[in-house]
Short mmCIF file of C-alpha atoms in Angstrom, two decimals:
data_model
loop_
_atom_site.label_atom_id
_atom_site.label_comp_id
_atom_site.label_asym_id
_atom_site.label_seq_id
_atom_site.Cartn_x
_atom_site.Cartn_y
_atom_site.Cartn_z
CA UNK B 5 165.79 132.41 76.11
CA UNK B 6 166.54 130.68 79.35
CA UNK B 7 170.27 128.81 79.96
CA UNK B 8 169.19 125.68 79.96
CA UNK B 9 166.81 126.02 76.97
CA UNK B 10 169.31 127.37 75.18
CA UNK B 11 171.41 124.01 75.90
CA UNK B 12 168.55 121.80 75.28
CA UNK B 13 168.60 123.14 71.79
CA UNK B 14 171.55 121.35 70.69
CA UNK B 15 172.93 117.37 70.05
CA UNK B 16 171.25 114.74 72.01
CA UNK B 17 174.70 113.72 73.86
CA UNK B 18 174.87 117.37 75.53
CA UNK B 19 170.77 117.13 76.31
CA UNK B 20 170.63 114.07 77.75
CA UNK B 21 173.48 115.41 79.85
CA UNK B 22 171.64 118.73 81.10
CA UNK B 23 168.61 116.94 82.12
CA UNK B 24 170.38 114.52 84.27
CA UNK B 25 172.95 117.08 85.74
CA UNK B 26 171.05 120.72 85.37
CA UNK B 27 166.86 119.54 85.50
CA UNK B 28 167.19 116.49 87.85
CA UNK B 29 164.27 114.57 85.01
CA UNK B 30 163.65 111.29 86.12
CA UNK B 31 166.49 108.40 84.82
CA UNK B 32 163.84 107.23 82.68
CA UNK B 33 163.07 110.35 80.84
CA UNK B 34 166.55 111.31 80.57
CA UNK B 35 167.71 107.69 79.19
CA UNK B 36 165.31 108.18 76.53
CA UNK B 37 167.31 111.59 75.29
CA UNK B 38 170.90 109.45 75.68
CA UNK B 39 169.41 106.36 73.83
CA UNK B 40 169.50 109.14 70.92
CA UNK B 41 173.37 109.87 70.90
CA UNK B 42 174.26 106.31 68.92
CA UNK B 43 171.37 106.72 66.67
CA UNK B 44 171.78 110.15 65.43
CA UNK B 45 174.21 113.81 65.81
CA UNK B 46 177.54 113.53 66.51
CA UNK B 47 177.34 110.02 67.97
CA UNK B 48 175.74 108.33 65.42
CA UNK B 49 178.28 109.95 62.97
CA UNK B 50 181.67 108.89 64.77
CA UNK B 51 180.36 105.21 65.00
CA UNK B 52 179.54 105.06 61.50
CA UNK B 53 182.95 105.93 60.36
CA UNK B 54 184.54 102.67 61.68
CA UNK B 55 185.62 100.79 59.25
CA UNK B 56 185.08 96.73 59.37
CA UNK B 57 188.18 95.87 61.67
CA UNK B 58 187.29 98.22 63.87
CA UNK B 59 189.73 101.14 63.41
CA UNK B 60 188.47 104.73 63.12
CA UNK B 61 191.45 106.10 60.20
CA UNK B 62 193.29 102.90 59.95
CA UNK B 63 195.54 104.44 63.78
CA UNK B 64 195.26 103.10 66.93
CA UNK B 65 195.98 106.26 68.68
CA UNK B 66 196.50 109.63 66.09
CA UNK B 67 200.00 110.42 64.64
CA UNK B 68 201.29 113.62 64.34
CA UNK B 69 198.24 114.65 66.63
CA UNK B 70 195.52 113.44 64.47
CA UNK B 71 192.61 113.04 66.41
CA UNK B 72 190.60 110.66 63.66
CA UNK B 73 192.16 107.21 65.27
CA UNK B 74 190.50 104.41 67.90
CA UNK B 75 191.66 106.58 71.09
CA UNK B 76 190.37 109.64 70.29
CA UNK B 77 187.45 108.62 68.90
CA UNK B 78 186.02 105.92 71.88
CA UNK B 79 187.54 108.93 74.25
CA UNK B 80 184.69 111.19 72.88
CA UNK B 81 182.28 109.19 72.05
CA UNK B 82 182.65 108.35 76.61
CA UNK B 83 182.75 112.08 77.21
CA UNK B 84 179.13 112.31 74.62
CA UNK B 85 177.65 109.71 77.16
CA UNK B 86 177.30 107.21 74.52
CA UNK B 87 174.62 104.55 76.19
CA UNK B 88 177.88 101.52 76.32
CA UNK B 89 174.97 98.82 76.37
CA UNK B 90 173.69 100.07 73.16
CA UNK B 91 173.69 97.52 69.98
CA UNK B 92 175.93 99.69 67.87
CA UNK B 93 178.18 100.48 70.50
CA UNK B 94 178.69 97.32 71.92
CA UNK B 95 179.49 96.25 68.06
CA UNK B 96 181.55 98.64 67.89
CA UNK B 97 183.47 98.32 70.72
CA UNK B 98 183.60 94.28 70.69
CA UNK B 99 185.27 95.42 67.08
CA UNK B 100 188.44 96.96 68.64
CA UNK B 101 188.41 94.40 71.69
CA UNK B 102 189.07 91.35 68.95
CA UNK B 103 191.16 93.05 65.83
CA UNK B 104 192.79 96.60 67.12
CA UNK B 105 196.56 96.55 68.54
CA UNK B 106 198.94 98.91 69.54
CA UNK B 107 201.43 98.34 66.38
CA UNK B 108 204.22 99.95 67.86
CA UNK B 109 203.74 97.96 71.46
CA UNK B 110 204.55 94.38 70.34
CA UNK B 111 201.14 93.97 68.58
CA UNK B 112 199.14 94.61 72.15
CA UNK B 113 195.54 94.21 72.06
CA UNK B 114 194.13 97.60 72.39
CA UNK B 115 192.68 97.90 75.99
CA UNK B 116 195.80 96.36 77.49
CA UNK B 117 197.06 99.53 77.20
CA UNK B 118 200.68 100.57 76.06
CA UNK B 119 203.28 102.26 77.86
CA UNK B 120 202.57 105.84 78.23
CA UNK B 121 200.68 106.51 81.41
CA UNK B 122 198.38 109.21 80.09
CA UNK B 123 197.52 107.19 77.31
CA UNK B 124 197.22 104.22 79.41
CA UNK B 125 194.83 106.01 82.02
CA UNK B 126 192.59 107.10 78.75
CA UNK B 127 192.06 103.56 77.52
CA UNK B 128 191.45 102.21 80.92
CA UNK B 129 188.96 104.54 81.12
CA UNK B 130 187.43 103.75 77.82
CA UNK B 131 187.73 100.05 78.94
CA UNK B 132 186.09 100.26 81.98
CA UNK B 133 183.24 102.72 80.68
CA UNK B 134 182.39 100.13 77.39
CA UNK B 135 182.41 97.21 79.87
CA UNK B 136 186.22 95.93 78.30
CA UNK B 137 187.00 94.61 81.73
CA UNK B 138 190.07 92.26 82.70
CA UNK B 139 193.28 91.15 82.04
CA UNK B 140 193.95 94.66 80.18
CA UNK B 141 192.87 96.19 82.82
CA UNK B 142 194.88 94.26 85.07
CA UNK B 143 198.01 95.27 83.09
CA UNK B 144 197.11 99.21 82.85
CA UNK B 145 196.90 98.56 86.60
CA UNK B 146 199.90 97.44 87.58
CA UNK B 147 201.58 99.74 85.03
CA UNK B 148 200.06 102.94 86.68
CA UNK B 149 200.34 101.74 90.30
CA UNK B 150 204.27 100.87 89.77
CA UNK B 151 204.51 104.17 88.14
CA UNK B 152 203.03 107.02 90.61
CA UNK B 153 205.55 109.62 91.61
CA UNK B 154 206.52 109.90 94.90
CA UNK B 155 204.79 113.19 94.86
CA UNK B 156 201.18 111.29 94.15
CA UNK B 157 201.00 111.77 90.45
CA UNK B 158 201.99 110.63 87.31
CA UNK B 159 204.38 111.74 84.04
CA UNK B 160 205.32 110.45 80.64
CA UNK B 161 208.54 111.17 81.06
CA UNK B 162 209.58 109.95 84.14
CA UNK B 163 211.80 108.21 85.20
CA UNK B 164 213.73 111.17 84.16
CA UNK B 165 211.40 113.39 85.00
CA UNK B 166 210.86 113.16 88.92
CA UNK B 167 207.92 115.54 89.33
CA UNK B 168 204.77 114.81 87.82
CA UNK B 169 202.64 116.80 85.42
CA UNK B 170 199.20 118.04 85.62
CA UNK B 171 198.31 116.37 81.91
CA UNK B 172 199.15 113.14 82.84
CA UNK B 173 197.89 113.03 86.55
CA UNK B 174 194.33 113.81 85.25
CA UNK B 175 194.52 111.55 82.16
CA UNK B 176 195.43 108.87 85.36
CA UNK B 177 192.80 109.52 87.94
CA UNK B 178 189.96 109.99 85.42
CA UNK B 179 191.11 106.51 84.58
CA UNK B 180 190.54 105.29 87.83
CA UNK B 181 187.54 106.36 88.65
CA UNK B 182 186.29 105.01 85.77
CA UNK B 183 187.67 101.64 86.80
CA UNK B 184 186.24 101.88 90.44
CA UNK B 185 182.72 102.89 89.12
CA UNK B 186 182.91 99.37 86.81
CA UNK B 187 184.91 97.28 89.49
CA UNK B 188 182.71 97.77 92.45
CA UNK B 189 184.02 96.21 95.65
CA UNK B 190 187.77 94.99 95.38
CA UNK B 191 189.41 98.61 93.81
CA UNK B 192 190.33 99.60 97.42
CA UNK B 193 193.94 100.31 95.27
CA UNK B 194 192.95 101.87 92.72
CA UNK B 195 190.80 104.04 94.47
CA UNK B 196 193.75 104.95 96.97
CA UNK B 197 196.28 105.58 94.14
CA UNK B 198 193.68 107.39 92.42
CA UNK B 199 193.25 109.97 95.85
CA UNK B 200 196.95 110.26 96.11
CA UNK B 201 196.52 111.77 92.47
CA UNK B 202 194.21 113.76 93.65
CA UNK B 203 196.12 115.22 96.50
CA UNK B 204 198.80 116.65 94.25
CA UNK B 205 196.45 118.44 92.16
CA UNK B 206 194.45 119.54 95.19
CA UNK B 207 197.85 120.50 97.01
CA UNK B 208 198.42 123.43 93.85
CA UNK B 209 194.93 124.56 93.65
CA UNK B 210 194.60 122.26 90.15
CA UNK B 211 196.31 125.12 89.16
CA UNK B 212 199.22 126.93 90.94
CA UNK B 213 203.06 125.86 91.61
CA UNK B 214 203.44 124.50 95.37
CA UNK B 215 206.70 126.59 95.46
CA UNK B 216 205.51 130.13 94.29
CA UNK B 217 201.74 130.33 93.57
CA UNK B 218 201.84 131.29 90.22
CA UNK B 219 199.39 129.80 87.59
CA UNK B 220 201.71 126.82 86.37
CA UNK B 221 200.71 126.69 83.01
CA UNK B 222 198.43 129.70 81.07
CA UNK B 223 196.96 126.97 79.50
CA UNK B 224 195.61 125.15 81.88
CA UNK B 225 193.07 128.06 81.71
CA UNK B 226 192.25 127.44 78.36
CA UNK B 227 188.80 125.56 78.86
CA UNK B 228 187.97 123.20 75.68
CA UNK B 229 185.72 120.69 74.95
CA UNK B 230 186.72 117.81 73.87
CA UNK B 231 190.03 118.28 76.53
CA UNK B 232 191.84 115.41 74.72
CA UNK B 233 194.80 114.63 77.05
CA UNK B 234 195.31 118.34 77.71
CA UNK B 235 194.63 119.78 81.58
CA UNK B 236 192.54 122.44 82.39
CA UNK B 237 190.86 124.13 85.56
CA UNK B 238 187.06 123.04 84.28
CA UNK B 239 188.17 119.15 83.20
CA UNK B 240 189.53 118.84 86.85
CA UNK B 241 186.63 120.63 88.73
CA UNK B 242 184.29 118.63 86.61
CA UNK B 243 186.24 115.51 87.82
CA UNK B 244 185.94 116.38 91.38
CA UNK B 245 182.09 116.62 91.02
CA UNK B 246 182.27 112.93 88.94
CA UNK B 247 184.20 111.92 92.61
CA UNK B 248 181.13 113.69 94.68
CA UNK B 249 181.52 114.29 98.32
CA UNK B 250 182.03 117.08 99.72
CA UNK B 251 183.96 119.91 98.20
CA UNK B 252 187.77 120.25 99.53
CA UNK B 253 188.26 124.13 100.50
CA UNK B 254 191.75 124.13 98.08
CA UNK B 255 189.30 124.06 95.21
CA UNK B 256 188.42 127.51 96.23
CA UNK B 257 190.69 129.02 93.70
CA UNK B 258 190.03 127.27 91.14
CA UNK B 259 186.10 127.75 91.42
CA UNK B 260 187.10 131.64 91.76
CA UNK B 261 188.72 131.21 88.13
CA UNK B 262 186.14 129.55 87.00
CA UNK B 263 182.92 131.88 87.82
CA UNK B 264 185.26 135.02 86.88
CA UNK B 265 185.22 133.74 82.91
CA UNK B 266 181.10 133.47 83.30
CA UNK B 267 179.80 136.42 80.44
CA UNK B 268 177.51 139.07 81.33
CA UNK B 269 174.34 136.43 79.96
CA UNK B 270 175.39 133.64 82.18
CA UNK B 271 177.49 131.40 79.67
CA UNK B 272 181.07 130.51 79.24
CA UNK B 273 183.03 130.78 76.13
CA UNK B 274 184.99 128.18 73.85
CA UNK B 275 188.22 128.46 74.45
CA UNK B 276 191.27 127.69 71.70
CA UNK B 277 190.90 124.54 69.96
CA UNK B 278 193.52 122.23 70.72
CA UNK B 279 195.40 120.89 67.53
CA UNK B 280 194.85 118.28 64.96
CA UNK B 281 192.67 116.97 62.68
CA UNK B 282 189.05 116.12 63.74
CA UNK B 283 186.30 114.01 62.43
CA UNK B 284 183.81 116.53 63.50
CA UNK B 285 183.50 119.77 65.76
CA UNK B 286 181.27 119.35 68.77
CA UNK B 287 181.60 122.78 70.83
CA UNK B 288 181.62 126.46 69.17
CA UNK B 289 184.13 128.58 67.76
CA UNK B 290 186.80 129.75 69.81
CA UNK B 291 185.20 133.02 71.93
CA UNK B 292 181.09 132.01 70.61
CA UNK B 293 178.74 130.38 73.53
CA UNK B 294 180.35 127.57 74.20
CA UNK B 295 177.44 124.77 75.32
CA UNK B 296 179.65 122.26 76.32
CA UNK B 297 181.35 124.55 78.80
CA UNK B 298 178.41 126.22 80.01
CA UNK B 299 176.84 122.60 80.63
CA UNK B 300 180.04 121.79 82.83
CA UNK B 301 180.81 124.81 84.76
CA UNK B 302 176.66 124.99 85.66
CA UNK B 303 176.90 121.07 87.34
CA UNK B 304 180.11 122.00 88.88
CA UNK B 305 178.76 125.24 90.17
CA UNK B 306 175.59 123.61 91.40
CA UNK B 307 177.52 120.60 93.19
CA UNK B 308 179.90 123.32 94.57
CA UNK B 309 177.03 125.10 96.15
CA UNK B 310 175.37 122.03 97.12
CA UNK B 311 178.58 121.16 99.02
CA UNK B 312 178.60 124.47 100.77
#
């Protein structure tokens, strides 16, 4: 069996995905395939388990690092490709616009963000992607933009913490790409903040320390789908391709990392689940094919190669 047959055989949110980014099908053959992920699989299944306010588990974002709560749930039901203009979705999603709130943040409406900057570059994400445009955004904005490190990136814990982490930067500039792609003309700022983020990633290899080389983290090599707000080589890379252009030569090492973990029959493996409870899993056992990470090291390959 062929790669990419072997990938078509699976949930409609990772097909619609490999015809798009692996087959180049028409938008209108491939649309058909994504207008599947709300109706049925692993789509259909997270939206039906939101309750009548809108919360997914009665939590906003997932104590103790439960992942059955509003953030994680919107957060992969984005990374499934979810068609956002769908009638379930958009019920959905106008569900936790009017009733959800950030308990803990003075009673904020959900997409307004809170006060964490990786959580805050996740829900403007969600935002933009779902079409939750405006004043939230607005405030995740100015939250993030007052916030970058001198260095170009973000952390949690800063202010005491005057060096910012690889989680959080990510978490950040996913964010606002998401925005620019929804915002158009007039996110000149967010689009510079979000290359400034960029450029401290890209100035490490998405990997290395500036000071010594060395891998910063071992698990930042640890490739798992979904990535939650955990860094890894393959989320980054497959950020860079959502960016497009053309491919910066300090990705090199990275790239290197990631064909080396490519088994002898041309997949990748699941790596180590990261913790807490989940509604459902969507990728393999830890060391089985891993579909999800074959899908995204094969488009990040190909625009790689393309950008040779």
């Amino acid at each position: 069996m062929q790669i990419t047959d072997w990938l078509l055989d699976a949930d409609p949110s990772l097909r619609w995905q490999v015809m798009q980014d692996l087959l180049d099908e028409p938008e209108d053959v491939f649309r058909v395939e994504r207008a599947r992920v709300a109706r049925e699989g692993h789509g259909a299944e997270l939206l039906s388990l939101q309750d009548d306010r809108g919360y997914w588990n009665n939590d906003e974002y997932g104590e103790d690092g439960c992942r059955r709560s509003v953030m994680w749930t919107l957060a992969l039901l984005r990374r499934l490709g979810v068609d956002p203009r769908d009638p379930a979705v958009v019920r959905a999603v106008g569900k936790v616009r009017d009733n959800v709130t950030w308990h803990y943040w003075d009673d904020l409406p959900y997409f307004h963000g809170e006060v964490e900057p990786c959580i805050n570059g996740g829900v403007l994400a969600q935002g933009a992607y779902f079409g939750v445009v405006g004043e939230g955004s607005e405030r995740i904005l100015a939250r993030l933009f007052d916030e970058q490190l001198d260095d170009g990136g973000w952390n949690c814990e800063a202010p005491e913490s005057k060096r910012s982490s690889f989680d959080t930067t990510l978490c950040v500039v996913e964010g606002l790409l998401e925005y620019e792609c929804a915002a158009g003309t007039g996110a000149e700022r967010a689009a510079e903040a979000r290359r400034r983020g960029e450029e401290y990633l890209l100035e490490r290899s998405l990997f290395r320390r500036l000071s010594t080389g060395e891998v910063v983290e071992r698990r930042y090599l640890n490739f798992s789908f979904p990535p939650y707000w955990f860094y890894d080589v393959l989320r980054a890379l497959d950020h860079f391709r959502s960016v497009g252009g053309p491919v910066d030569p300090r990705l090199a090492p990275a790239l290197e990392e990631l064909v080396s973990r490519r088994g002898d029959d041309g997949r990748w493996a699941a790596g180590i689940a990261w913790p807490g409870e989940t509604y459902l899993h969507v990728d393999a056992p830890e060391g089985e094919p891993s579909r999800w990470n074959t899908l995204r090291a094969l488009r990040v390959l190909r625009w790689a190669d393309a950008g040779d």
